[in-house]
Amino acid sequence: MSSHGHDVIVVGAGPAGLAAACRAAECGATVALLDDNPQPGGQIWRAGARPPKGKAARWLRLAGERQVGWIAAARVFAAPAPGRISIERSNGDIDLGYRNLVLATGARERFLPFPGWTLPNVMGAGGLQALAKSGYPVRGKKVVVAGSGPLLLAGARYLRGCGANVRLVAEQTGHSTLYRFARGLARHPAKLAQAVFLRAALLGIPYLSGCWPVAAEGSGKLESVTLRRGGKTWSEPCDYLACGFGLVPNVELAALLGCRMGEAGVEVDEYQQTSVAGVYCAGEAAGIGGIDLSLVEGEIAGYAAAGRPEAARKLFRARQSHRRFAAALAETFAPRDELRTLPQDDTLVCRCEDVGWGRIRGFSTWREAKLQTRCGMGPCQGRVCGGAVGFLLGWKPESVRPPVFPARLESLMRAGDPE
Ligand SMILES: Cc1cc2nc3c(=O)[nH]c(=O)nc-3n(C[C@H](O)[C@H](O)[C@H](O)COP(=O)(O)OP(=O)(O)OC[C@H]3O[C@@H](n4cnc5c(N)ncnc54)[C@H](O)[C@@H]3O)c2cc1C
């Protein structure tokens, strides 16, 4: 195990992490940027079959020019002492020291359980898109895209571009709420242009508002999905259901470091500093808001972590405008109450530990349910069922313990040992 010190370490190389690393390095700080993926870019710019272009290419180029130290396929699984993190890689584990830490750990999709949601070929909307980006063949496959939020449109467009036969997009938000949101887009011209572009790219594909999946069926794997809209319920044959109900922030590492949580994610001050001095948080871990908010928060965190608060302050206004948009998104695409009625007693909620809805719905806290049923205690450590029980039962995670990701025994034994 080697031991190094950096002025700034950035965890997560999505838009927020890249922006933070570039801005900190530009101020003369020694910066390490690490991510558990082999390539930088995060969820949206992850390297795939196509080379990065536009904003992605610009930020990736800037990181090279600013000599940001890139540590690939490196997963932070513990924080053994103040100023140190433990990282596992395929070729061995390392322990790194930092003066300031920027957490840009992003978000994951929220899955809500309904009968059949664990059948093979029922996937996250972003998940199927990510698979397609890495070359998974979807050409000619019948795909239903369902759930909530703009990610459905982005996913449907990408899948169609890969040759998938996208049958329809089912958005659970109702028509009048969507209409109000669309009218408000006039205040955000770039977002309006993006929405128009996406809708144009999906011409011919029905976009059904106020529509959601109630069951997925198939023997051995998905064959059809039952959808509900208004008083009507019908079955739609498909090979894949790409389904996600918005995003939930990845806050486990921040929680492990003792950072306070807010309603939307990790709580931060105006410089993106968390309640722990020297630990910053930017991007979707601090609240879901899309790529532009992630970028500007990353820049602010990078400047602040490198000791340039005056440069950070110049970006406060831009951040405010993106935050307003994020608030409108959250309000518009909040999951509707009817989705709480979808799981049946035998519907799995925790798929790692095979715990069904009937076994957990009687408990009053997640801790109680964990103790009695092991719900949320499997390999994903509640990353999948946590978002679901948060919505279904209002439960919040009560404690996080290391390792925040499964790690090799050898790594666990050596974590925090500088020798
Ligand atoms: C599956 C999915 C697909 C999406 N697709 C689109 C899309 O098509 N269009 C769109 O506009 N928006 C999309 N979004 C939303 C978009 O990704 C975000 O708005 C934006 O990427 C947020 O940037 P970020 O830097 O905050 O986080 P991210 O881009 O999520 O980057 C966070 C990075 O941190 C890494 N990480 C987390 N924890 C650790 C750890 N402990 N150790 C090491 N690395 C870690 C993650 O692997 C990830 O690479 C998608 C989101 C998801 C979850």
CSV table of C-alpha atoms and ligand atoms in Angstrom, one decimal:
chain,number,residue,atom,x,y,z
A,1,MET,CA,0.0,0.0,0.0
A,2,SER,CA,1.4,3.4,-0.9
A,3,SER,CA,0.6,6.6,0.9
A,4,HIS,CA,0.4,10.0,-0.9
A,5,GLY,CA,-0.7,13.5,0.0
A,6,HIS,CA,-2.7,15.8,-2.3
A,7,ASP,CA,-3.9,19.3,-1.9
A,8,VAL,CA,-7.3,18.2,-3.3
A,9,ILE,CA,-8.7,14.8,-4.0
A,10,VAL,CA,-11.9,14.6,-6.0
A,11,VAL,CA,-14.0,11.5,-5.8
A,12,GLY,CA,-16.2,11.0,-8.9
A,13,ALA,CA,-15.2,12.0,-12.4
A,14,GLY,CA,-18.6,13.0,-13.7
A,15,PRO,CA,-19.3,16.6,-14.8
A,16,ALA,CA,-19.1,17.9,-11.1
A,17,GLY,CA,-15.9,16.1,-10.3
A,18,LEU,CA,-14.2,17.1,-13.6
A,19,ALA,CA,-15.1,20.7,-13.2
A,20,ALA,CA,-13.9,20.7,-9.5
A,21,ALA,CA,-10.6,19.0,-10.4
A,22,CYS,CA,-9.9,21.4,-13.4
A,23,ARG,CA,-10.7,24.5,-11.4
A,24,ALA,CA,-8.6,23.4,-8.3
A,25,ALA,CA,-5.6,22.4,-10.6
A,26,GLU,CA,-5.9,25.7,-12.4
A,27,CYS,CA,-5.3,27.5,-9.0
A,28,GLY,CA,-2.0,25.5,-8.6
A,29,ALA,CA,-3.2,22.8,-6.3
A,30,THR,CA,-2.0,19.2,-6.7
A,31,VAL,CA,-5.1,17.3,-7.6
A,32,ALA,CA,-6.1,13.7,-7.9
A,33,LEU,CA,-9.4,12.8,-9.6
A,34,LEU,CA,-10.6,9.2,-9.1
A,35,ASP,CA,-13.6,7.2,-10.2
A,36,ASP,CA,-14.7,3.6,-10.0
A,37,ASN,CA,-15.1,3.5,-13.8
A,38,PRO,CA,-12.1,3.0,-16.1
A,39,GLN,CA,-12.8,6.3,-18.0
A,40,PRO,CA,-13.8,9.7,-16.6
A,41,GLY,CA,-17.1,11.2,-17.6
A,42,GLY,CA,-19.6,9.9,-15.0
A,43,GLN,CA,-23.1,8.8,-15.9
A,44,ILE,CA,-23.7,11.1,-18.7
A,45,TRP,CA,-20.3,11.3,-20.4
A,46,ARG,CA,-19.2,7.8,-19.8
A,47,ALA,CA,-16.9,6.7,-22.6
A,48,GLY,CA,-18.7,4.3,-24.9
A,49,ALA,CA,-18.5,3.2,-28.5
A,50,ARG,CA,-18.6,6.9,-29.6
A,51,PRO,CA,-15.8,9.4,-28.7
A,52,PRO,CA,-16.8,12.3,-26.4
A,53,LYS,CA,-17.8,15.6,-28.1
A,54,GLY,CA,-19.0,19.1,-27.1
A,55,LYS,CA,-18.9,20.0,-23.4
A,56,ALA,CA,-17.6,16.5,-22.5
A,57,ALA,CA,-14.6,16.7,-24.8
A,58,ARG,CA,-13.8,20.2,-23.6
A,59,TRP,CA,-13.8,19.3,-19.9
A,60,LEU,CA,-11.8,16.1,-20.5
A,61,ARG,CA,-9.3,18.0,-22.6
A,62,LEU,CA,-9.0,20.7,-19.9
A,63,ALA,CA,-8.3,18.0,-17.2
A,64,GLY,CA,-5.4,16.8,-19.3
A,65,GLU,CA,-4.1,20.3,-19.9
A,66,ARG,CA,-4.3,21.2,-16.2
A,67,GLN,CA,-2.4,18.0,-15.3
A,68,VAL,CA,-5.1,16.6,-13.1
A,69,GLY,CA,-3.8,13.3,-11.7
A,70,TRP,CA,-6.2,10.6,-13.0
A,71,ILE,CA,-6.8,7.4,-11.0
A,72,ALA,CA,-8.9,5.0,-13.0
A,73,ALA,CA,-11.2,2.2,-11.7
A,74,ALA,CA,-10.6,3.2,-8.1
A,75,ARG,CA,-13.4,2.9,-5.6
A,76,VAL,CA,-13.3,4.7,-2.3
A,77,PHE,CA,-14.7,2.3,0.3
A,78,ALA,CA,-13.6,3.7,3.6
A,79,ALA,CA,-12.3,6.8,5.4
A,80,PRO,CA,-10.1,5.4,8.1
A,81,ALA,CA,-8.9,8.6,9.6
A,82,PRO,CA,-9.4,12.4,9.1
A,83,GLY,CA,-7.6,13.4,5.9
A,84,ARG,CA,-7.3,9.9,4.5
A,85,ILE,CA,-9.4,7.7,2.3
A,86,SER,CA,-9.0,4.0,1.4
A,87,ILE,CA,-9.3,3.0,-2.3
A,88,GLU,CA,-9.6,-0.4,-3.9
A,89,ARG,CA,-8.5,-1.1,-7.4
A,90,SER,CA,-8.2,-4.3,-9.4
A,91,ASN,CA,-4.4,-4.2,-9.1
A,92,GLY,CA,-4.3,-3.5,-5.4
A,93,ASP,CA,-5.5,-1.1,-2.8
A,94,ILE,CA,-4.1,2.3,-1.8
A,95,ASP,CA,-4.6,4.8,1.0
A,96,LEU,CA,-4.5,8.5,0.0
A,97,GLY,CA,-4.1,11.6,2.1
A,98,TYR,CA,-5.7,14.9,1.3
A,99,ARG,CA,-5.9,18.5,2.6
A,100,ASN,CA,-9.3,19.0,1.0
A,101,LEU,CA,-11.7,16.5,-0.4
A,102,VAL,CA,-14.4,17.1,-3.0
A,103,LEU,CA,-17.2,14.5,-3.1
A,104,ALA,CA,-18.8,14.4,-6.5
A,105,THR,CA,-20.3,10.9,-6.2
A,106,GLY,CA,-23.4,11.6,-8.3
A,107,ALA,CA,-26.7,9.9,-8.2
A,108,ARG,CA,-28.4,6.6,-9.1
A,109,GLU,CA,-31.8,5.7,-10.5
A,110,ARG,CA,-34.8,5.2,-8.2
A,111,PHE,CA,-36.6,2.0,-8.7
A,112,LEU,CA,-40.1,1.5,-7.3
A,113,PRO,CA,-41.3,-2.1,-6.9
A,114,PHE,CA,-44.3,-3.5,-8.7
A,115,PRO,CA,-45.1,-7.1,-9.5
A,116,GLY,CA,-42.6,-8.5,-12.0
A,117,TRP,CA,-40.0,-5.6,-11.6
A,118,THR,CA,-37.2,-8.1,-10.9
A,119,LEU,CA,-37.8,-10.1,-14.1
A,120,PRO,CA,-34.8,-10.3,-16.4
A,121,ASN,CA,-34.9,-7.5,-19.0
A,122,VAL,CA,-36.7,-5.0,-16.7
A,123,MET,CA,-33.9,-2.4,-16.3
A,124,GLY,CA,-33.4,1.1,-15.3
A,125,ALA,CA,-34.0,3.7,-18.0
A,126,GLY,CA,-30.5,5.1,-17.5
A,127,GLY,CA,-29.2,1.6,-16.9
A,128,LEU,CA,-30.3,0.2,-20.3
A,129,GLN,CA,-29.0,3.4,-21.9
A,130,ALA,CA,-25.6,2.9,-20.2
A,131,LEU,CA,-25.5,-0.7,-21.4
A,132,ALA,CA,-26.3,0.4,-24.9
A,133,LYS,CA,-23.5,3.0,-24.6
A,134,SER,CA,-21.0,0.2,-23.9
A,135,GLY,CA,-22.1,-1.8,-26.9
A,136,TYR,CA,-25.0,-3.9,-25.6
A,137,PRO,CA,-27.1,-4.8,-28.6
A,138,VAL,CA,-30.6,-3.3,-28.6
A,139,ARG,CA,-31.2,-3.1,-32.4
A,140,GLY,CA,-34.7,-4.2,-33.3
A,141,LYS,CA,-35.6,-4.9,-29.7
A,142,LYS,CA,-39.1,-3.7,-28.6
A,143,VAL,CA,-38.5,-1.3,-25.6
A,144,VAL,CA,-41.1,0.4,-23.4
A,145,VAL,CA,-39.6,3.3,-21.5
A,146,ALA,CA,-41.5,4.2,-18.3
A,147,GLY,CA,-41.2,6.0,-15.0
A,148,SER,CA,-40.6,9.7,-14.5
A,149,GLY,CA,-38.4,12.6,-15.4
A,150,PRO,CA,-36.4,13.9,-18.4
A,151,LEU,CA,-34.1,10.9,-18.2
A,152,LEU,CA,-36.8,8.9,-19.9
A,153,LEU,CA,-36.6,11.1,-23.0
A,154,ALA,CA,-32.8,11.1,-23.0
A,155,GLY,CA,-32.8,7.3,-22.7
A,156,ALA,CA,-35.5,6.8,-25.3
A,157,ARG,CA,-33.6,9.0,-27.8
A,158,TYR,CA,-30.4,7.1,-27.2
A,159,LEU,CA,-32.0,3.7,-27.5
A,160,ARG,CA,-33.8,4.7,-30.7
A,161,GLY,CA,-30.4,6.0,-32.1
A,162,CYS,CA,-29.0,2.5,-31.4
A,163,GLY,CA,-31.8,1.0,-33.5
A,164,ALA,CA,-34.2,-0.1,-30.7
A,165,ASN,CA,-37.9,-0.2,-31.5
A,166,VAL,CA,-39.1,2.2,-28.8
A,167,ARG,CA,-42.8,1.4,-28.5
A,168,LEU,CA,-43.8,4.3,-26.1
A,169,VAL,CA,-42.7,6.5,-23.3
A,170,ALA,CA,-44.9,6.3,-20.2
A,171,GLU,CA,-44.5,9.4,-17.9
A,172,GLN,CA,-46.3,9.1,-14.6
A,173,THR,CA,-46.6,12.9,-14.2
A,174,GLY,CA,-50.0,14.2,-15.4
A,175,HIS,CA,-50.6,16.3,-18.5
A,176,SER,CA,-51.5,19.6,-16.7
A,177,THR,CA,-48.4,19.5,-14.5
A,178,LEU,CA,-46.2,18.8,-17.5
A,179,TYR,CA,-47.9,21.6,-19.4
A,180,ARG,CA,-47.1,24.1,-16.5
A,181,PHE,CA,-43.5,22.9,-16.5
A,182,ALA,CA,-43.2,23.2,-20.3
A,183,ARG,CA,-44.5,26.8,-20.1
A,184,GLY,CA,-41.9,27.6,-17.4
A,185,LEU,CA,-39.1,26.4,-19.7
A,186,ALA,CA,-39.3,29.8,-21.5
A,187,ARG,CA,-37.2,31.1,-18.6
A,188,HIS,CA,-34.5,28.6,-19.3
A,189,PRO,CA,-33.8,28.8,-23.1
A,190,ALA,CA,-31.1,26.2,-23.2
A,191,LYS,CA,-33.3,23.7,-21.4
A,192,LEU,CA,-36.2,24.6,-23.8
A,193,ALA,CA,-34.0,24.0,-26.8
A,194,GLN,CA,-32.9,20.6,-25.3
A,195,ALA,CA,-36.6,19.6,-24.7
A,196,VAL,CA,-37.6,20.6,-28.3
A,197,PHE,CA,-34.6,18.6,-29.6
A,198,LEU,CA,-35.5,15.5,-27.6
A,199,ARG,CA,-39.2,15.6,-28.6
A,200,ALA,CA,-38.2,16.1,-32.3
A,201,ALA,CA,-35.8,13.1,-32.0
A,202,LEU,CA,-38.7,11.0,-30.7
A,203,LEU,CA,-41.3,12.0,-33.3
A,204,GLY,CA,-43.6,9.1,-34.0
A,205,ILE,CA,-43.1,7.5,-30.5
A,206,PRO,CA,-46.2,8.0,-28.3
A,207,TYR,CA,-45.4,10.0,-25.1
A,208,LEU,CA,-48.1,9.1,-22.6
A,209,SER,CA,-48.5,11.4,-19.7
A,210,GLY,CA,-50.2,10.2,-16.5
A,211,CYS,CA,-49.3,6.6,-17.4
A,212,TRP,CA,-47.2,4.1,-15.4
A,213,PRO,CA,-46.4,0.4,-15.2
A,214,VAL,CA,-48.4,-1.7,-12.8
A,215,ALA,CA,-46.9,-5.1,-13.6
A,216,ALA,CA,-44.3,-6.8,-15.7
A,217,GLU,CA,-45.0,-10.3,-17.1
A,218,GLY,CA,-43.1,-13.1,-18.7
A,219,SER,CA,-42.0,-16.6,-18.1
A,220,GLY,CA,-38.3,-16.6,-17.2
A,221,LYS,CA,-37.9,-13.1,-18.7
A,222,LEU,CA,-39.9,-10.1,-19.6
A,223,GLU,CA,-42.5,-10.5,-22.4
A,224,SER,CA,-45.0,-7.7,-21.7
A,225,VAL,CA,-45.7,-4.8,-19.3
A,226,THR,CA,-49.1,-3.8,-18.0
A,227,LEU,CA,-49.6,-0.1,-18.1
A,228,ARG,CA,-52.3,2.1,-16.6
A,229,ARG,CA,-53.5,5.5,-17.8
A,230,GLY,CA,-56.7,7.1,-16.5
A,231,GLY,CA,-59.2,4.3,-16.1
A,232,LYS,CA,-57.6,2.1,-18.8
A,233,THR,CA,-55.2,-0.8,-18.2
A,234,TRP,CA,-53.6,-2.7,-21.0
A,235,SER,CA,-50.7,-5.0,-21.8
A,236,GLU,CA,-47.8,-3.9,-24.1
A,237,PRO,CA,-45.6,-6.6,-25.5
A,238,CYS,CA,-41.9,-5.8,-25.2
A,239,ASP,CA,-38.4,-7.3,-25.0
A,240,TYR,CA,-37.2,-4.6,-22.5
A,241,LEU,CA,-38.8,-2.3,-20.0
A,242,ALA,CA,-36.5,0.6,-19.2
A,243,CYS,CA,-37.9,2.0,-16.1
A,244,GLY,CA,-36.8,4.6,-13.5
A,245,PHE,CA,-38.6,7.1,-11.2
A,246,GLY,CA,-36.0,9.9,-11.1
A,247,LEU,CA,-32.7,9.8,-9.3
A,248,VAL,CA,-31.5,9.6,-5.7
A,249,PRO,CA,-28.2,11.1,-4.6
A,250,ASN,CA,-25.2,8.9,-3.7
A,251,VAL,CA,-24.5,10.1,-0.1
A,252,GLU,CA,-23.0,7.1,1.6
A,253,LEU,CA,-19.4,8.2,1.5
A,254,ALA,CA,-20.4,11.7,2.7
A,255,ALA,CA,-22.4,10.1,5.6
A,256,LEU,CA,-19.4,7.9,6.5
A,257,LEU,CA,-17.3,11.1,6.7
A,258,GLY,CA,-19.8,12.5,9.1
A,259,CYS,CA,-21.3,15.1,6.8
A,260,ARG,CA,-24.8,16.4,7.7
A,261,MET,CA,-27.6,15.5,5.3
A,262,GLY,CA,-30.3,17.9,4.0
A,263,GLU,CA,-33.6,17.1,2.5
A,264,ALA,CA,-32.2,16.9,-1.0
A,265,GLY,CA,-28.8,15.3,-0.4
A,266,VAL,CA,-25.6,16.3,1.3
A,267,GLU,CA,-26.0,19.6,3.1
A,268,VAL,CA,-23.5,22.3,1.8
A,269,ASP,CA,-22.8,26.0,2.4
A,270,GLU,CA,-22.5,28.6,-0.3
A,271,TYR,CA,-19.0,27.3,-1.2
A,272,GLN,CA,-20.3,23.8,-1.4
A,273,GLN,CA,-18.5,22.9,1.8
A,274,THR,CA,-20.2,20.3,3.9
A,275,SER,CA,-20.6,20.4,7.7
A,276,VAL,CA,-17.1,18.8,7.9
A,277,ALA,CA,-14.4,21.3,7.4
A,278,GLY,CA,-12.3,20.6,4.3
A,279,VAL,CA,-14.9,18.3,2.8
A,280,TYR,CA,-16.8,19.7,-0.1
A,281,CYS,CA,-19.7,18.2,-2.1
A,282,ALA,CA,-20.8,19.1,-5.6
A,283,GLY,CA,-23.2,17.8,-8.2
A,284,GLU,CA,-26.0,15.4,-7.7
A,285,ALA,CA,-24.8,14.0,-4.4
A,286,ALA,CA,-25.7,17.4,-3.0
A,287,GLY,CA,-29.2,17.4,-4.7
A,288,ILE,CA,-30.5,16.3,-8.1
A,289,GLY,CA,-30.3,19.1,-10.6
A,290,GLY,CA,-28.9,18.0,-14.0
A,291,ILE,CA,-25.6,18.5,-15.7
A,292,ASP,CA,-25.4,22.3,-15.8
A,293,LEU,CA,-25.9,22.6,-12.0
A,294,SER,CA,-23.4,19.8,-11.4
A,295,LEU,CA,-20.8,21.6,-13.5
A,296,VAL,CA,-21.2,25.0,-11.8
A,297,GLU,CA,-21.3,23.4,-8.3
A,298,GLY,CA,-18.1,21.5,-9.2
A,299,GLU,CA,-16.4,24.7,-10.3
A,300,ILE,CA,-17.3,26.5,-7.1
A,301,ALA,CA,-16.1,23.5,-5.0
A,302,GLY,CA,-12.9,23.3,-6.9
A,303,TYR,CA,-12.1,27.0,-6.5
A,304,ALA,CA,-13.1,27.0,-2.8
A,305,ALA,CA,-11.1,23.8,-2.1
A,306,ALA,CA,-8.0,25.4,-3.7
A,307,GLY,CA,-8.4,28.5,-1.6
A,308,ARG,CA,-9.9,30.9,-4.2
A,309,PRO,CA,-13.3,31.8,-2.7
A,310,GLU,CA,-13.4,35.1,-4.7
A,311,ALA,CA,-13.4,33.0,-8.0
A,312,ALA,CA,-16.1,30.8,-6.6
A,313,ARG,CA,-18.3,33.7,-5.7
A,314,LYS,CA,-18.5,34.8,-9.3
A,315,LEU,CA,-20.4,31.7,-10.1
A,316,PHE,CA,-23.1,32.0,-7.4
A,317,ARG,CA,-25.6,33.7,-9.7
A,318,ALA,CA,-25.3,31.0,-12.4
A,319,ARG,CA,-25.8,28.4,-9.7
A,320,GLN,CA,-28.9,30.1,-8.4
A,321,SER,CA,-30.6,30.0,-11.8
A,322,HIS,CA,-29.8,26.3,-12.3
A,323,ARG,CA,-31.1,25.6,-8.8
A,324,ARG,CA,-34.5,27.2,-9.7
A,325,PHE,CA,-34.7,24.9,-12.6
A,326,ALA,CA,-33.8,21.9,-10.4
A,327,ALA,CA,-36.6,22.8,-8.0
A,328,ALA,CA,-39.1,22.9,-10.8
A,329,LEU,CA,-37.9,19.5,-12.0
A,330,ALA,CA,-38.3,18.0,-8.5
A,331,GLU,CA,-41.8,19.4,-8.1
A,332,THR,CA,-43.0,18.3,-11.6
A,333,PHE,CA,-41.6,14.8,-11.6
A,334,ALA,CA,-42.3,13.8,-8.0
A,335,PRO,CA,-43.7,10.3,-8.0
A,336,ARG,CA,-47.5,10.2,-7.5
A,337,ASP,CA,-49.2,8.5,-4.6
A,338,GLU,CA,-50.8,5.7,-6.6
A,339,LEU,CA,-47.3,4.3,-7.1
A,340,ARG,CA,-47.3,3.4,-3.4
A,341,THR,CA,-50.1,0.9,-4.0
A,342,LEU,CA,-48.3,-1.1,-6.7
A,343,PRO,CA,-46.3,-3.6,-4.6
A,344,GLN,CA,-48.2,-6.8,-3.5
A,345,ASP,CA,-47.2,-8.7,-0.4
A,346,ASP,CA,-45.1,-11.1,-2.5
A,347,THR,CA,-43.4,-8.3,-4.5
A,348,LEU,CA,-39.7,-8.2,-3.7
A,349,VAL,CA,-38.5,-4.9,-2.3
A,350,CYS,CA,-35.0,-5.9,-1.3
A,351,ARG,CA,-33.8,-8.1,-4.1
A,352,CYS,CA,-30.4,-8.8,-2.6
A,353,GLU,CA,-31.9,-10.4,0.5
A,354,ASP,CA,-35.2,-11.6,-1.1
A,355,VAL,CA,-37.4,-9.5,1.2
A,356,GLY,CA,-41.0,-9.0,0.0
A,357,TRP,CA,-43.3,-6.0,0.7
A,358,GLY,CA,-45.5,-8.1,3.0
A,359,ARG,CA,-42.6,-8.7,5.4
A,360,ILE,CA,-41.5,-5.1,5.8
A,361,ARG,CA,-44.6,-2.9,5.5
A,362,GLY,CA,-45.5,-3.4,9.2
A,363,PHE,CA,-42.2,-2.0,10.6
A,364,SER,CA,-41.9,1.6,11.6
A,365,THR,CA,-38.2,2.2,10.8
A,366,TRP,CA,-35.7,0.8,8.4
A,367,ARG,CA,-33.4,-0.2,11.3
A,368,GLU,CA,-36.2,-2.3,12.7
A,369,ALA,CA,-36.9,-3.9,9.3
A,370,LYS,CA,-33.2,-4.5,8.9
A,371,LEU,CA,-32.8,-6.3,12.2
A,372,GLN,CA,-35.8,-8.5,11.6
A,373,THR,CA,-35.6,-9.2,7.8
A,374,ARG,CA,-32.1,-8.1,6.6
A,375,CYS,CA,-33.8,-5.7,4.1
A,376,GLY,CA,-31.1,-3.4,2.8
A,377,MET,CA,-28.2,-5.5,4.2
A,378,GLY,CA,-27.2,-7.3,1.0
A,379,PRO,CA,-24.3,-6.5,-1.4
A,380,CYS,CA,-25.9,-3.3,-2.6
A,381,GLN,CA,-26.3,-2.1,1.0
A,382,GLY,CA,-29.7,-0.6,0.4
A,383,ARG,CA,-28.7,1.4,-2.7
A,384,VAL,CA,-31.6,-0.1,-4.6
A,385,CYS,CA,-34.3,-0.7,-2.0
A,386,GLY,CA,-33.3,2.5,0.0
A,387,GLY,CA,-34.9,4.8,-2.7
A,388,ALA,CA,-38.0,2.6,-2.7
A,389,VAL,CA,-38.6,2.4,1.1
A,390,GLY,CA,-37.8,6.1,1.3
A,391,PHE,CA,-40.8,6.8,-1.0
A,392,LEU,CA,-43.1,3.9,0.1
A,393,LEU,CA,-42.6,4.3,3.8
A,394,GLY,CA,-40.7,7.5,4.4
A,395,TRP,CA,-37.8,5.6,5.9
A,396,LYS,CA,-34.3,7.3,5.9
A,397,PRO,CA,-31.0,5.5,6.3
A,398,GLU,CA,-29.9,5.8,9.9
A,399,SER,CA,-26.3,4.9,9.8
A,400,VAL,CA,-23.5,4.0,7.4
A,401,ARG,CA,-20.6,1.8,8.2
A,402,PRO,CA,-17.5,1.0,6.3
A,403,PRO,CA,-17.0,-0.4,3.7
A,404,VAL,CA,-19.5,1.7,1.7
A,405,PHE,CA,-18.9,-0.7,-1.2
A,406,PRO,CA,-18.1,-4.4,-1.0
A,407,ALA,CA,-14.3,-4.7,-0.7
A,408,ARG,CA,-11.8,-7.6,-0.6
A,409,LEU,CA,-10.9,-8.8,2.8
A,410,GLU,CA,-7.3,-7.9,2.2
A,411,SER,CA,-8.3,-4.3,1.4
A,412,LEU,CA,-10.4,-4.1,4.6
A,413,MET,CA,-7.6,-5.4,6.7
A,414,ARG,CA,-5.1,-2.9,5.3
A,415,ALA,CA,-7.4,0.1,5.2
A,416,GLY,CA,-5.9,3.0,7.1
A,417,ASP,CA,-2.5,1.3,7.5
A,418,PRO,CA,0.0,3.8,6.0
A,419,GLU,CA,2.7,1.1,5.9
B,1,LIG,C1,-28.0,5.9,-15.0
B,1,LIG,C2,-28.0,7.4,-15.3
B,1,LIG,C3,-28.1,7.9,-16.7
B,1,LIG,C4,-28.2,9.2,-17.0
B,1,LIG,N1,-28.3,9.6,-18.3
B,1,LIG,C5,-28.5,11.0,-18.5
B,1,LIG,C6,-28.7,11.4,-19.9
B,1,LIG,O1,-28.7,10.7,-20.8
B,1,LIG,N2,-28.8,12.8,-20.1
B,1,LIG,C7,-28.8,13.7,-19.0
B,1,LIG,O2,-28.9,14.9,-19.2
B,1,LIG,N3,-28.6,13.2,-17.8
B,1,LIG,C8,-28.4,11.9,-17.5
B,1,LIG,N4,-28.3,11.5,-16.2
B,1,LIG,C9,-28.2,12.5,-15.1
B,1,LIG,C10,-26.7,13.0,-15.2
B,1,LIG,O3,-25.9,11.9,-15.1
B,1,LIG,C11,-26.4,13.9,-14.1
B,1,LIG,O4,-27.2,15.1,-14.2
B,1,LIG,C12,-24.9,14.3,-14.1
B,1,LIG,O5,-24.1,13.4,-14.7
B,1,LIG,C13,-24.5,14.5,-12.7
B,1,LIG,O6,-23.1,14.7,-12.6
B,1,LIG,P1,-22.3,14.4,-11.3
B,1,LIG,O7,-20.9,14.7,-11.6
B,1,LIG,O8,-23.0,15.0,-10.2
B,1,LIG,O9,-22.4,12.8,-11.1
B,1,LIG,P2,-22.1,11.5,-12.1
B,1,LIG,O10,-22.1,11.9,-13.5
B,1,LIG,O11,-23.1,10.5,-11.6
B,1,LIG,O12,-20.7,11.1,-11.6
B,1,LIG,C14,-20.4,10.5,-10.3
B,1,LIG,C15,-19.2,9.5,-10.5
B,1,LIG,O13,-18.8,9.2,-9.2
B,1,LIG,C16,-18.4,7.8,-9.2
B,1,LIG,N5,-18.4,7.4,-7.8
B,1,LIG,C17,-19.5,7.4,-6.9
B,1,LIG,N6,-19.1,6.9,-5.7
B,1,LIG,C18,-17.7,6.6,-5.9
B,1,LIG,C19,-16.8,6.0,-5.0
B,1,LIG,N7,-17.1,5.7,-3.7
B,1,LIG,N8,-15.5,5.8,-5.4
B,1,LIG,C20,-15.2,6.1,-6.7
B,1,LIG,N9,-16.1,6.6,-7.6
B,1,LIG,C21,-17.3,6.9,-7.2
B,1,LIG,C22,-19.6,7.2,-10.1
B,1,LIG,O14,-19.2,5.9,-10.6
B,1,LIG,C23,-19.7,8.3,-11.2
B,1,LIG,O15,-18.8,8.0,-12.3
B,1,LIG,C24,-28.2,10.2,-15.9
B,1,LIG,C25,-28.1,9.7,-14.6
B,1,LIG,C26,-28.0,8.4,-14.3
B,1,LIG,C27,-27.9,7.9,-12.8
